[in-house]
């Protein structure tokens, strides 16, 4: 289990008609790579022990090697939503905020849904 909920970042996510605001995230910028994460990530496969708690939420975003593109991965209310490398991503000049937009991948729980993420660090 990985917990990211003690930092200063706020991440707002909208998938179709589902919206959440998650506080306590962390942003990282190093070596030309930018990322942000908030929430709890569990091992759903049970390889490291079976999780039996309530559904958890998380959002992780990062840029890619292609300028202006990013990845969004999230779990909200037990459903997976993601855009792998095809989201349009704009990071502010001071690297303290970002905005991503894309269409949820075919294998996600809402294929083709508009997915929007705003990050404030």
mmCIF file of C-alpha atoms in Angstrom:
data_model
loop_
_atom_site.group_PDB
_atom_site.id
_atom_site.type_symbol
_atom_site.label_atom_id
_atom_site.label_comp_id
_atom_site.label_asym_id
_atom_site.label_seq_id
_atom_site.Cartn_x
_atom_site.Cartn_y
_atom_site.Cartn_z
ATOM 1 C CA UNK A 1 0.000 0.000 0.000
ATOM 2 C CA UNK A 2 1.243 3.511 -0.807
ATOM 3 C CA UNK A 3 -0.296 6.560 0.877
ATOM 4 C CA UNK A 4 0.101 10.090 -0.500
ATOM 5 C CA UNK A 5 -2.087 12.381 1.570
ATOM 6 C CA UNK A 6 0.197 14.635 3.635
ATOM 7 C CA UNK A 7 1.412 17.101 1.005
ATOM 8 C CA UNK A 8 0.275 20.528 -0.170
ATOM 9 C CA UNK A 9 -1.148 19.552 -3.585
ATOM 10 C CA UNK A 10 -4.821 19.552 -4.537
ATOM 11 C CA UNK A 11 -5.958 17.471 -7.506
ATOM 12 C CA UNK A 12 -9.344 17.956 -9.130
ATOM 13 C CA UNK A 13 -10.549 15.189 -11.446
ATOM 14 C CA UNK A 14 -13.642 14.871 -13.599
ATOM 15 C CA UNK A 15 -14.555 11.727 -15.534
ATOM 16 C CA UNK A 16 -17.829 12.127 -17.381
ATOM 17 C CA UNK A 17 -20.243 13.210 -14.620
ATOM 18 C CA UNK A 18 -18.027 12.006 -11.719
ATOM 19 C CA UNK A 19 -15.990 14.758 -10.006
ATOM 20 C CA UNK A 20 -13.689 14.656 -6.999
ATOM 21 C CA UNK A 21 -11.317 17.039 -5.235
ATOM 22 C CA UNK A 22 -8.484 15.268 -3.410
ATOM 23 C CA UNK A 23 -6.229 17.156 -0.997
ATOM 24 C CA UNK A 24 -2.832 16.250 0.465
ATOM 25 C CA UNK A 25 -1.055 15.286 -2.743
ATOM 26 C CA UNK A 26 2.568 15.676 -3.716
ATOM 27 C CA UNK A 27 4.165 17.143 -6.837
ATOM 28 C CA UNK A 28 7.624 16.238 -8.103
ATOM 29 C CA UNK A 29 9.816 17.869 -10.730
ATOM 30 C CA UNK A 30 13.287 16.481 -11.365
ATOM 31 C CA UNK A 31 15.453 15.839 -14.388
ATOM 32 C CA UNK A 32 12.850 17.193 -16.791
ATOM 33 C CA UNK A 33 10.114 14.879 -15.459
ATOM 34 C CA UNK A 34 6.979 16.231 -13.741
ATOM 35 C CA UNK A 35 4.457 14.197 -11.748
ATOM 36 C CA UNK A 36 1.786 14.529 -9.074
ATOM 37 C CA UNK A 37 -0.041 11.989 -6.915
ATOM 38 C CA UNK A 38 -2.718 11.963 -4.233
ATOM 39 C CA UNK A 39 -4.578 9.249 -2.351
ATOM 40 C CA UNK A 40 -4.022 5.625 -1.447
ATOM 41 C CA UNK A 41 -2.758 2.962 -3.841
ATOM 42 C CA UNK A 42 -3.403 -0.635 -2.833
ATOM 43 C CA UNK A 43 -2.275 -3.968 -4.218
ATOM 44 C CA UNK A 44 -5.576 -5.153 -5.672
ATOM 45 C CA UNK A 45 -4.063 -8.480 -6.737
ATOM 46 C CA UNK A 46 -3.384 -9.514 -3.154
ATOM 47 C CA UNK A 47 0.276 -10.341 -3.846
ATOM 48 C CA UNK A 48 1.268 -8.394 -0.723
ATOM 49 C CA UNK A 49 -1.753 -9.349 1.351
ATOM 50 C CA UNK A 50 -5.493 -9.033 0.742
ATOM 51 C CA UNK A 51 -6.907 -5.533 1.281
ATOM 52 C CA UNK A 52 -10.294 -5.665 3.033
ATOM 53 C CA UNK A 53 -10.908 -1.978 3.778
ATOM 54 C CA UNK A 54 -13.271 0.524 2.185
ATOM 55 C CA UNK A 55 -12.826 1.605 -1.452
ATOM 56 C CA UNK A 56 -9.930 4.028 -1.853
ATOM 57 C CA UNK A 57 -9.344 6.903 -4.252
ATOM 58 C CA UNK A 58 -6.176 8.028 -5.956
ATOM 59 C CA UNK A 59 -4.988 10.073 -8.898
ATOM 60 C CA UNK A 60 -1.504 9.945 -10.429
ATOM 61 C CA UNK A 61 -0.408 12.102 -13.381
ATOM 62 C CA UNK A 62 2.917 12.512 -15.134
ATOM 63 C CA UNK A 63 4.379 13.898 -18.314
ATOM 64 C CA UNK A 64 5.807 11.695 -21.060
ATOM 65 C CA UNK A 65 8.782 11.884 -23.410
ATOM 66 C CA UNK A 66 6.446 13.567 -25.930
ATOM 67 C CA UNK A 67 6.184 17.304 -25.135
ATOM 68 C CA UNK A 68 2.641 18.355 -24.238
ATOM 69 C CA UNK A 69 1.447 14.796 -23.522
ATOM 70 C CA UNK A 70 0.809 13.068 -20.234
ATOM 71 C CA UNK A 71 -0.610 10.051 -18.457
ATOM 72 C CA UNK A 72 -3.556 9.999 -16.034
ATOM 73 C CA UNK A 73 -4.233 7.010 -13.781
ATOM 74 C CA UNK A 74 -6.989 7.032 -11.175
ATOM 75 C CA UNK A 75 -9.276 4.954 -9.029
ATOM 76 C CA UNK A 76 -12.479 6.554 -7.795
ATOM 77 C CA UNK A 77 -15.186 4.661 -5.909
ATOM 78 C CA UNK A 78 -13.593 1.354 -6.912
ATOM 79 C CA UNK A 79 -13.511 2.181 -10.644
ATOM 80 C CA UNK A 80 -10.392 2.620 -12.765
ATOM 81 C CA UNK A 81 -10.079 5.543 -15.166
ATOM 82 C CA UNK A 82 -6.950 6.192 -17.190
ATOM 83 C CA UNK A 83 -5.398 7.833 -20.240
ATOM 84 C CA UNK A 84 -1.999 6.305 -20.947
ATOM 85 C CA UNK A 85 0.273 8.829 -22.647
ATOM 86 C CA UNK A 86 -2.329 10.519 -24.835
ATOM 87 C CA UNK A 87 -3.653 13.248 -22.515
ATOM 88 C CA UNK A 88 -2.973 16.837 -23.534
ATOM 89 C CA UNK A 89 -0.863 18.217 -20.665
ATOM 90 C CA UNK A 90 0.062 21.786 -19.828
ATOM 91 C CA UNK A 91 2.416 22.444 -16.903
ATOM 92 C CA UNK A 92 2.799 26.029 -15.694
ATOM 93 C CA UNK A 93 6.143 27.812 -16.176
ATOM 94 C CA UNK A 94 6.783 27.712 -12.397
ATOM 95 C CA UNK A 95 5.917 23.953 -12.392
ATOM 96 C CA UNK A 96 3.432 24.449 -9.544
ATOM 97 C CA UNK A 97 0.289 23.563 -11.485
ATOM 98 C CA UNK A 98 -0.839 21.451 -14.409
ATOM 99 C CA UNK A 99 -3.922 20.722 -16.464
ATOM 100 C CA UNK A 100 -4.571 17.471 -18.372
ATOM 101 C CA UNK A 101 -7.395 16.449 -20.697
ATOM 102 C CA UNK A 102 -8.046 13.273 -22.608
ATOM 103 C CA UNK A 103 -10.450 10.428 -23.351
ATOM 104 C CA UNK A 104 -10.466 7.445 -21.013
ATOM 105 C CA UNK A 105 -8.793 4.398 -22.553
ATOM 106 C CA UNK A 106 -10.842 1.503 -23.913
ATOM 107 C CA UNK A 107 -9.912 -0.838 -21.033
ATOM 108 C CA UNK A 108 -10.937 1.636 -18.309
ATOM 109 C CA UNK A 109 -14.286 1.523 -16.491
ATOM 110 C CA UNK A 110 -15.622 4.421 -18.620
ATOM 111 C CA UNK A 111 -14.194 3.941 -22.115
ATOM 112 C CA UNK A 112 -14.104 7.147 -24.152
ATOM 113 C CA UNK A 113 -15.287 9.392 -21.304
ATOM 114 C CA UNK A 114 -13.750 12.876 -21.130
ATOM 115 C CA UNK A 115 -11.173 12.916 -18.347
ATOM 116 C CA UNK A 116 -9.929 16.244 -16.958
ATOM 117 C CA UNK A 117 -7.387 16.764 -14.170
ATOM 118 C CA UNK A 118 -6.195 20.040 -12.620
ATOM 119 C CA UNK A 119 -3.274 20.034 -10.189
ATOM 120 C CA UNK A 120 -2.259 22.819 -7.811
ATOM 121 C CA UNK A 121 0.953 22.229 -5.852
#
